[in-house]
Coordinates of N, CA, C and O in Angstrom, one line a residue:
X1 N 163.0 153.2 85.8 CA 164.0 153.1 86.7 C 165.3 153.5 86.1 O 165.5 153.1 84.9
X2 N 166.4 154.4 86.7 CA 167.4 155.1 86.5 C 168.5 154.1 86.5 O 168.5 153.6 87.6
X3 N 169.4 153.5 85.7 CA 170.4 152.7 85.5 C 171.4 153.7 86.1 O 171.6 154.9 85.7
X4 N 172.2 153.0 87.1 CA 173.2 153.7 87.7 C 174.4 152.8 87.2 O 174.3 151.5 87.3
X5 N 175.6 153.5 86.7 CA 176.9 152.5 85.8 C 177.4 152.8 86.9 O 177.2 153.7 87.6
X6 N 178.5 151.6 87.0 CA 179.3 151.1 88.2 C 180.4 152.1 87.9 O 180.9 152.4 89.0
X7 N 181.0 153.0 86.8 CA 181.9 153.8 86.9 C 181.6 154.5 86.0 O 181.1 154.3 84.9
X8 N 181.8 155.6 86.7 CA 181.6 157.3 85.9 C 182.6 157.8 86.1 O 183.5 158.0 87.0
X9 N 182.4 158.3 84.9 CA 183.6 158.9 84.2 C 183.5 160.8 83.6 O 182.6 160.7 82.7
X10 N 183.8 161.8 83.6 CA 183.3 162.9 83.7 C 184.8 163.5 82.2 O 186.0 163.0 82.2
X11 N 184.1 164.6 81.2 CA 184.7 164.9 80.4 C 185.6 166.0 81.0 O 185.4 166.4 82.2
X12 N 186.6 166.5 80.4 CA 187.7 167.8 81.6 C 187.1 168.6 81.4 O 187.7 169.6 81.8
X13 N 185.7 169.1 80.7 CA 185.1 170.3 81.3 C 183.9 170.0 81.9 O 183.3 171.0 82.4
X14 N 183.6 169.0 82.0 CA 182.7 168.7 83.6 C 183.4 169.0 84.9 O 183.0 169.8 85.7
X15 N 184.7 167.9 84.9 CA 185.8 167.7 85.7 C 186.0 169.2 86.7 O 185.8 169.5 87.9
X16 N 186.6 170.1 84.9 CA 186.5 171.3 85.8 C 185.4 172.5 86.7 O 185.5 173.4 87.5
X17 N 184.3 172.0 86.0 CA 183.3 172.9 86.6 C 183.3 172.3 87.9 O 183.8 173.0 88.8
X18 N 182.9 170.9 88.2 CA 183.2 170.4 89.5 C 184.1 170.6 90.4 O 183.9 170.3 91.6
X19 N 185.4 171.0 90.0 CA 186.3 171.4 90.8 C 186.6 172.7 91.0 O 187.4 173.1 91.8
X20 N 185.9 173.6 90.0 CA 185.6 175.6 90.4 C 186.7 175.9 89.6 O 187.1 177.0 89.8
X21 N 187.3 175.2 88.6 CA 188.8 175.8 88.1 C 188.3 175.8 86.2 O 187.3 175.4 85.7
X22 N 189.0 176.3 85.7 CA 189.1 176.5 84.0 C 189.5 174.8 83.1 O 190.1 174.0 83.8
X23 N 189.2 174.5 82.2 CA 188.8 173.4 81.6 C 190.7 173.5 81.4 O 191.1 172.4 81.9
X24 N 191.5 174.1 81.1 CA 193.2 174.5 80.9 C 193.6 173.8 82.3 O 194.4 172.9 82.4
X25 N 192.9 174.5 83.2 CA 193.6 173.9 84.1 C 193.9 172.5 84.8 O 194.7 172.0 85.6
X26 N 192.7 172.0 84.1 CA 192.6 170.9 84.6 C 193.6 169.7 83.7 O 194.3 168.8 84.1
X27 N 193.1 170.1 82.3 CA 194.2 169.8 81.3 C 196.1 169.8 81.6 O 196.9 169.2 81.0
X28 N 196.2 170.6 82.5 CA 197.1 171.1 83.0 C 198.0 170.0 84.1 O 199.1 169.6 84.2
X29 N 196.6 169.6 84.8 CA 197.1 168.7 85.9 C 197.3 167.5 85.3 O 198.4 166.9 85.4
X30 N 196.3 167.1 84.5 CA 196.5 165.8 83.9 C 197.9 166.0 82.8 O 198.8 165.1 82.8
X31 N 198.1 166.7 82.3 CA 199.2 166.7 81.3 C 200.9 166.8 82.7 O 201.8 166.1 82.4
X32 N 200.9 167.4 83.6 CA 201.6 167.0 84.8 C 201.9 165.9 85.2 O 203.1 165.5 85.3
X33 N 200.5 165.0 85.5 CA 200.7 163.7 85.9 C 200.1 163.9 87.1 O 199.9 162.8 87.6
X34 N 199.5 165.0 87.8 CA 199.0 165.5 89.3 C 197.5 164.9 89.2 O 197.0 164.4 90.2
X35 N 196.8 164.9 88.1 CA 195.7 164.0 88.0 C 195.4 162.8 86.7 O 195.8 162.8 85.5
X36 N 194.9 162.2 87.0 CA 194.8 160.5 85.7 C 193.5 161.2 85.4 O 192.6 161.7 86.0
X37 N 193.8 161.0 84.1 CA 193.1 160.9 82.9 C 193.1 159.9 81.6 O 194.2 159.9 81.0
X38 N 192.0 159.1 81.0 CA 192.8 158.4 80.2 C 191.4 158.7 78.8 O 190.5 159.5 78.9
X39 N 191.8 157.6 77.3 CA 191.1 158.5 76.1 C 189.8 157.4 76.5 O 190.0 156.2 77.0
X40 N 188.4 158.0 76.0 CA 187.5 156.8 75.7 C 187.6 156.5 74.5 O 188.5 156.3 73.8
X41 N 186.0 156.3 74.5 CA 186.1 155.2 72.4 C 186.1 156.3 71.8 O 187.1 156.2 71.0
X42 N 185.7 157.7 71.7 CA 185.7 158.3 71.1 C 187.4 159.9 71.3 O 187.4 161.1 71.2
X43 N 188.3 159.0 71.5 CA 189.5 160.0 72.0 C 189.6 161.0 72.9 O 190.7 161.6 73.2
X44 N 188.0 161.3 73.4 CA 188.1 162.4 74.8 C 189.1 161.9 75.7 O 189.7 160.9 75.7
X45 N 189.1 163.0 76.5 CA 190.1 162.5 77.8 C 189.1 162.7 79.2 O 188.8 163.8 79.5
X46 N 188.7 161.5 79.8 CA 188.1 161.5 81.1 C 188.6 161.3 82.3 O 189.5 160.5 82.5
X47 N 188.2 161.8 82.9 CA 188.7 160.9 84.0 C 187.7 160.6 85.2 O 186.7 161.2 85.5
X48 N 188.5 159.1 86.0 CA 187.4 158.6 86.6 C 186.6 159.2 87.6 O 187.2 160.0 88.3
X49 N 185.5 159.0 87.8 CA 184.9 159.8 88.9 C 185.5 159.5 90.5 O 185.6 160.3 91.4
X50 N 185.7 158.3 90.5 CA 186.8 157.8 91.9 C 187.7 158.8 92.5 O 187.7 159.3 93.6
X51 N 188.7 158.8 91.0 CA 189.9 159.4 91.0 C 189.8 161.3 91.2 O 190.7 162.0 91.7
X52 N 188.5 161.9 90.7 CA 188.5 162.8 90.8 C 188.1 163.2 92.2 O 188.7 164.1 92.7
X53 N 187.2 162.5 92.8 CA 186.6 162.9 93.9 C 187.8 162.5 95.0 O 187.8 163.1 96.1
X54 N 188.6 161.8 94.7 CA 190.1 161.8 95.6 C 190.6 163.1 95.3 O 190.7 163.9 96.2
X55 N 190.8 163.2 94.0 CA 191.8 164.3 93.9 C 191.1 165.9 94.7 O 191.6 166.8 95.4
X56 N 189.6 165.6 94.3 CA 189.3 167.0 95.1 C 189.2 167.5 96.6 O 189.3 168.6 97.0
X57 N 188.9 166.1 97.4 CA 188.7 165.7 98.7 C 190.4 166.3 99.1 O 190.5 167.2 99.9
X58 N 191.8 165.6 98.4 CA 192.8 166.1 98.6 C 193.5 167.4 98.5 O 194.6 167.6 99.1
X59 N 192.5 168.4 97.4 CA 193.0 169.5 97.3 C 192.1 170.1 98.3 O 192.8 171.1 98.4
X60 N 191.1 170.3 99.0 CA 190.2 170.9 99.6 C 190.8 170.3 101.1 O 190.3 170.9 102.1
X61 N 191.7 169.2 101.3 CA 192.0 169.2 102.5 C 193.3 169.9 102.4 O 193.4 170.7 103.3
X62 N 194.3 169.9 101.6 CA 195.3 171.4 101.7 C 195.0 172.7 102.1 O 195.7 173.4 102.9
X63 N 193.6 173.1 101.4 CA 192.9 174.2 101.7 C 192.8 174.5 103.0 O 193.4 175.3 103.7
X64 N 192.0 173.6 103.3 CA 191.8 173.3 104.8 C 192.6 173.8 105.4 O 192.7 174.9 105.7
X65 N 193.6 172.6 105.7 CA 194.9 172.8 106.6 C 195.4 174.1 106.1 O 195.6 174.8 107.1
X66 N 195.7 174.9 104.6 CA 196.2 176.3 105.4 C 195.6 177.2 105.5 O 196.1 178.3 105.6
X67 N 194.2 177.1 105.5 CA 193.3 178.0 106.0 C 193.3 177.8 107.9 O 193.0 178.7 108.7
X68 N 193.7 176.6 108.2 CA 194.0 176.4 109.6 C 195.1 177.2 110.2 O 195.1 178.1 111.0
X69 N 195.8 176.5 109.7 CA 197.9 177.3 110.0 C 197.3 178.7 110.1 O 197.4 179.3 111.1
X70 N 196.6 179.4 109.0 CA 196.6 180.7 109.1 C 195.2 181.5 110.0 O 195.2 182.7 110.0
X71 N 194.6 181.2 110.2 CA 192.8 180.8 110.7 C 193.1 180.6 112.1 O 193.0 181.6 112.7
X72 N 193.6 179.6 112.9 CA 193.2 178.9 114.3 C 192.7 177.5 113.4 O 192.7 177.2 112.2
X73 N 192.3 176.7 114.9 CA 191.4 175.6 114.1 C 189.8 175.8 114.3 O 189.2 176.8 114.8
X74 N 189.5 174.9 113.8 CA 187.9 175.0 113.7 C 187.5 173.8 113.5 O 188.4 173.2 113.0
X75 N 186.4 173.1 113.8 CA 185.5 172.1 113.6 C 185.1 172.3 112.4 O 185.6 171.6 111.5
X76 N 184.4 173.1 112.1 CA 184.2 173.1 110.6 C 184.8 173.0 109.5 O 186.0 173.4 109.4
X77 N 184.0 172.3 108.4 CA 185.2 171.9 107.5 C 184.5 172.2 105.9 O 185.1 172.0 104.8
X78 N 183.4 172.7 105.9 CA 183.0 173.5 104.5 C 183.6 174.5 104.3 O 183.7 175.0 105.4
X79 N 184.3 175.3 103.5 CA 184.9 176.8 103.3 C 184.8 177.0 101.8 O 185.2 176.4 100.8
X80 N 184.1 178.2 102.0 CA 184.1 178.6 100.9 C 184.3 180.1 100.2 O 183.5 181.1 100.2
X81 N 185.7 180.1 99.7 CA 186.9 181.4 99.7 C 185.8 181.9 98.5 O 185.3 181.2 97.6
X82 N 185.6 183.5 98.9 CA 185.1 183.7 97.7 C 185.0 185.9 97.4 O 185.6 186.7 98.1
X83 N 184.3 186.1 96.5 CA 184.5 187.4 96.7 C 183.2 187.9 97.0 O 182.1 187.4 96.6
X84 N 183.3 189.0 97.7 CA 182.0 189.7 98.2 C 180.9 190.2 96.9 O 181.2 191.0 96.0
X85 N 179.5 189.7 97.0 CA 179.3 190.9 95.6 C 177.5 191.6 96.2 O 176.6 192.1 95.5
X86 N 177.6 191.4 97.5 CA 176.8 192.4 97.8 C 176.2 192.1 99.2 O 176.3 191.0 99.6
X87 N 175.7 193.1 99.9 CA 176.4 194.1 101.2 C 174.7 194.5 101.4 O 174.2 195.0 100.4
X88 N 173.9 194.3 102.4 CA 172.6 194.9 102.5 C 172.2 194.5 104.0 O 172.0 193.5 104.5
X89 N 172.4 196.3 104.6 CA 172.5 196.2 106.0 C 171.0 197.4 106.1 O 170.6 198.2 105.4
X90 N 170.7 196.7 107.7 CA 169.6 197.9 108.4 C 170.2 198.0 109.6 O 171.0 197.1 109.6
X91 N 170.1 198.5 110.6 CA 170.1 198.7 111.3 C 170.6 197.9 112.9 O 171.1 198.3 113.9
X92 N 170.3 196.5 112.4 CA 170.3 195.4 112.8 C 170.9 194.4 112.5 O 171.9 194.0 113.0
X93 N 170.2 193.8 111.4 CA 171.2 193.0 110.6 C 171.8 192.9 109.3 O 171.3 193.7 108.5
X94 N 172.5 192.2 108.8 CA 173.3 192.5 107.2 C 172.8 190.9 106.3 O 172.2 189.9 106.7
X95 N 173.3 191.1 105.3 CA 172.9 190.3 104.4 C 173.6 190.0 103.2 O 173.3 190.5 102.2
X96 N 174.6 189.1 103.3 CA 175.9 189.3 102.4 C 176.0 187.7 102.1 O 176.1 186.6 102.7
X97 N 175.8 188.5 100.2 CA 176.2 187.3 99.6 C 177.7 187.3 99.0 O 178.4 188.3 98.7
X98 N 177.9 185.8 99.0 CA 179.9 185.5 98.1 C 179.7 184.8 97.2 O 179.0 183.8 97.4
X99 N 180.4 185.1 96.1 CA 180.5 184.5 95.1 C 181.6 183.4 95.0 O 182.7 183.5 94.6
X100 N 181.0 182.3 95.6 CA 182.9 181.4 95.7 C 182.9 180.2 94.4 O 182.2 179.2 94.5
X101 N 183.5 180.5 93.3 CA 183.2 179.6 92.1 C 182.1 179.8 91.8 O 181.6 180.8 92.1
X102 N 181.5 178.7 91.2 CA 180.3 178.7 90.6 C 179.7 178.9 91.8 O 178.7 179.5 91.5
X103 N 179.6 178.8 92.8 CA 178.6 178.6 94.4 C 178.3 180.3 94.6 O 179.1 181.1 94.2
X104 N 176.7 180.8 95.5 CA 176.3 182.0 95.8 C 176.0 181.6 96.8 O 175.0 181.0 97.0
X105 N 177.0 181.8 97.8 CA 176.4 182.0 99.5 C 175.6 183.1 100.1 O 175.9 184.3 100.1
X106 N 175.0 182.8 100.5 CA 174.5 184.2 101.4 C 174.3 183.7 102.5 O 173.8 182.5 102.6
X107 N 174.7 184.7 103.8 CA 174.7 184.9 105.2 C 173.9 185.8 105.6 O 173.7 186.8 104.9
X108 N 173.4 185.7 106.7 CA 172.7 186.9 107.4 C 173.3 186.9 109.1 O 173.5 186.0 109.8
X109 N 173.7 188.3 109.2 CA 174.1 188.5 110.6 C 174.2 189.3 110.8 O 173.8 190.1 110.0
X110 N 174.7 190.0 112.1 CA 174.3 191.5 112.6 C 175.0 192.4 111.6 O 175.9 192.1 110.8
X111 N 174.4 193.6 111.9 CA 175.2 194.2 111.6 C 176.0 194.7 111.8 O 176.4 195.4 110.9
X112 N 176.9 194.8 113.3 CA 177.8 194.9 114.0 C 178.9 194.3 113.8 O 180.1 194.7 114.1
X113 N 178.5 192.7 113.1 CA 180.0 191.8 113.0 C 180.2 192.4 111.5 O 181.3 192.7 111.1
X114 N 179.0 192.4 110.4 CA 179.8 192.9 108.9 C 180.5 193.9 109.0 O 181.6 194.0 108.5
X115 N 179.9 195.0 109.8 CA 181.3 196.4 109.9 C 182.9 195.7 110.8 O 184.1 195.9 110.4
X116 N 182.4 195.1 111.8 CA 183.7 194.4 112.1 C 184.7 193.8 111.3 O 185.9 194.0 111.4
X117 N 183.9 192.9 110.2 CA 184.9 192.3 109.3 C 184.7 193.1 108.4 O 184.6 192.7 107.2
X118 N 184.6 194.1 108.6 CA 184.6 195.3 107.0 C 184.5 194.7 105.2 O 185.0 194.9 104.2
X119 N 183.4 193.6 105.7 CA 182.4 193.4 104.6 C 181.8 194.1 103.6 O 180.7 194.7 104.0
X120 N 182.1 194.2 102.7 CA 181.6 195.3 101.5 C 182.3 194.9 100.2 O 183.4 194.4 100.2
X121 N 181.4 195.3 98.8 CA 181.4 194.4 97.5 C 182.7 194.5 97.3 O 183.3 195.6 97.5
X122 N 183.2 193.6 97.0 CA 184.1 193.5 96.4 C 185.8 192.8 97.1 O 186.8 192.5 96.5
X123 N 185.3 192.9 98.6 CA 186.4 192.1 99.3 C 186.2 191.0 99.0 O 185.2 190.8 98.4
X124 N 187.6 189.7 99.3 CA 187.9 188.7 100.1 C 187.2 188.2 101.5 O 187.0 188.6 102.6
X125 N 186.8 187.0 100.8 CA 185.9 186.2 102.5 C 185.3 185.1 102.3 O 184.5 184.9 101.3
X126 N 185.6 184.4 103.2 CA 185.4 182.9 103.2 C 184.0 182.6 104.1 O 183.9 183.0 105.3
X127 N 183.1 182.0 103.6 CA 181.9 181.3 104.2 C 182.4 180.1 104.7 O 183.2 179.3 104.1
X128 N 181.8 179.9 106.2 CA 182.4 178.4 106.9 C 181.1 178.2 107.0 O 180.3 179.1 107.4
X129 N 180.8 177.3 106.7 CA 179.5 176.4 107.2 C 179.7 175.2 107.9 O 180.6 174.6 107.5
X130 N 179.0 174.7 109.0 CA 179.0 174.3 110.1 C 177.2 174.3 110.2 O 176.2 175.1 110.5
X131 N 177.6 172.5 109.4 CA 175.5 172.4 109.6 C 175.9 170.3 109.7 O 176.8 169.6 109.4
X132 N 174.1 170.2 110.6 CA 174.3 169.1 111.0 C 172.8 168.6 109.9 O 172.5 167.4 110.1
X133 N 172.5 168.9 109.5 CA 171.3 169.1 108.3 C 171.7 169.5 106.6 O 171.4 170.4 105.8
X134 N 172.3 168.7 106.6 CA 172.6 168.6 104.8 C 172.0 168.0 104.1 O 172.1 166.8 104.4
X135 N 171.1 168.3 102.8 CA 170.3 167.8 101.7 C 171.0 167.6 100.6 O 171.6 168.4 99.9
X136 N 170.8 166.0 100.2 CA 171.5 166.2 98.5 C 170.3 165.4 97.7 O 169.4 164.5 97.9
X137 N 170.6 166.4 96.4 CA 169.4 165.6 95.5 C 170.1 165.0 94.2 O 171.3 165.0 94.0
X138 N 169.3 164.5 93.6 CA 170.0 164.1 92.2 C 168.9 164.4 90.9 O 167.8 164.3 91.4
X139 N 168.9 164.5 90.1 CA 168.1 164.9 88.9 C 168.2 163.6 88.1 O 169.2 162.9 87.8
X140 N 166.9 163.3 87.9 CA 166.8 162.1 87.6 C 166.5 162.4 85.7 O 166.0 163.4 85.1
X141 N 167.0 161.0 85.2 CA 167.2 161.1 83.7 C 168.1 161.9 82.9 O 168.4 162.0 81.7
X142 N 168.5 162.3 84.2 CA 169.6 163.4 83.5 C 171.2 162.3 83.1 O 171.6 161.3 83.8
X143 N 171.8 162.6 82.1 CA 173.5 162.5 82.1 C 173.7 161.8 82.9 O 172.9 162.1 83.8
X144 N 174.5 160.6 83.3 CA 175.2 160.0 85.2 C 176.4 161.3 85.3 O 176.9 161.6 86.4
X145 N 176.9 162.0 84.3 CA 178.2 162.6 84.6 C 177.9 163.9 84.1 O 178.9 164.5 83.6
X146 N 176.7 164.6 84.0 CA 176.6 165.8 83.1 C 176.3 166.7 84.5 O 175.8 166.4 85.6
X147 N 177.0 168.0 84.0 CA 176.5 169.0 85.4 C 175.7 170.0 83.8 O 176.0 171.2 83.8
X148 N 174.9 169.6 82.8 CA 174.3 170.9 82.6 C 172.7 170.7 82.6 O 171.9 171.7 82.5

């Protein structure tokens, strides 16, 4: 049986892979004061898993909101900004994946709306997902705070 610790704590390059940004940057916030971080026994700098998952919930609802102001609104609330890196159309329909951070989306849709939104490698475009069916797993034995 998998011992789950009442608080997890993630190193700033976990931190950052979890939040899609550079290990600097995240160093960045905490040296700001924009995010807490504090040293363990061994003088890393962690920070709490609490605190992070606030901080990301709150930068992803900024997102949000000006992806709204500029967008309309939407019910949907997954987005994911990213860049185009490939485009595979017949006749019918298209097949386009986005690279948004570490994440690979792919979409399938006519192909009438990809020439609409003039979809092709290398633009700008955001994946909205809008699902009532979400799966999460966890890898067992693994790290409580490791993403490798």
């Amino acid at each position: 049986m998998t011992r789950i610790p009442a608080v997890n704590t993630f190193g700033i390059g976990d931190a950052a892979a979890l939040l899609g940004v550079s290990a600097d940057t995240v160093r960045r916030w905490v040296d700001s004061g924009r995010l807490d971080a504090r040293r363990d026994e061994n003088g890393r700098r962690v920070v709490d898993g609490a605190a992070l998952a606030a901080f990301a919930r709150s930068t992803a609802a900024g997102d949000a909101r000006a992806d709204s102001e500029r967008l309309g609104w939407s019910s949907a609330r997954n987005r994911f900004r990213g860049i185009v890196t490939d485009v595979r159309k017949d006749t019918v329909m298209a097949q386009v994946e986005i690279q948004a951070g570490p994440y690979r989306v792919v979409s399938l849709m006519s192909a009438e709306a990809a020439d609409e939104l003039g979809l092709r490698v290398g633009v700008l475009a955001t994946a909205v997902v809008k699902s009532t069916n979400v799966m999460v797993e966890r890898t067992e034995g693994a790290r409580e705070h490791s993403l490798e």
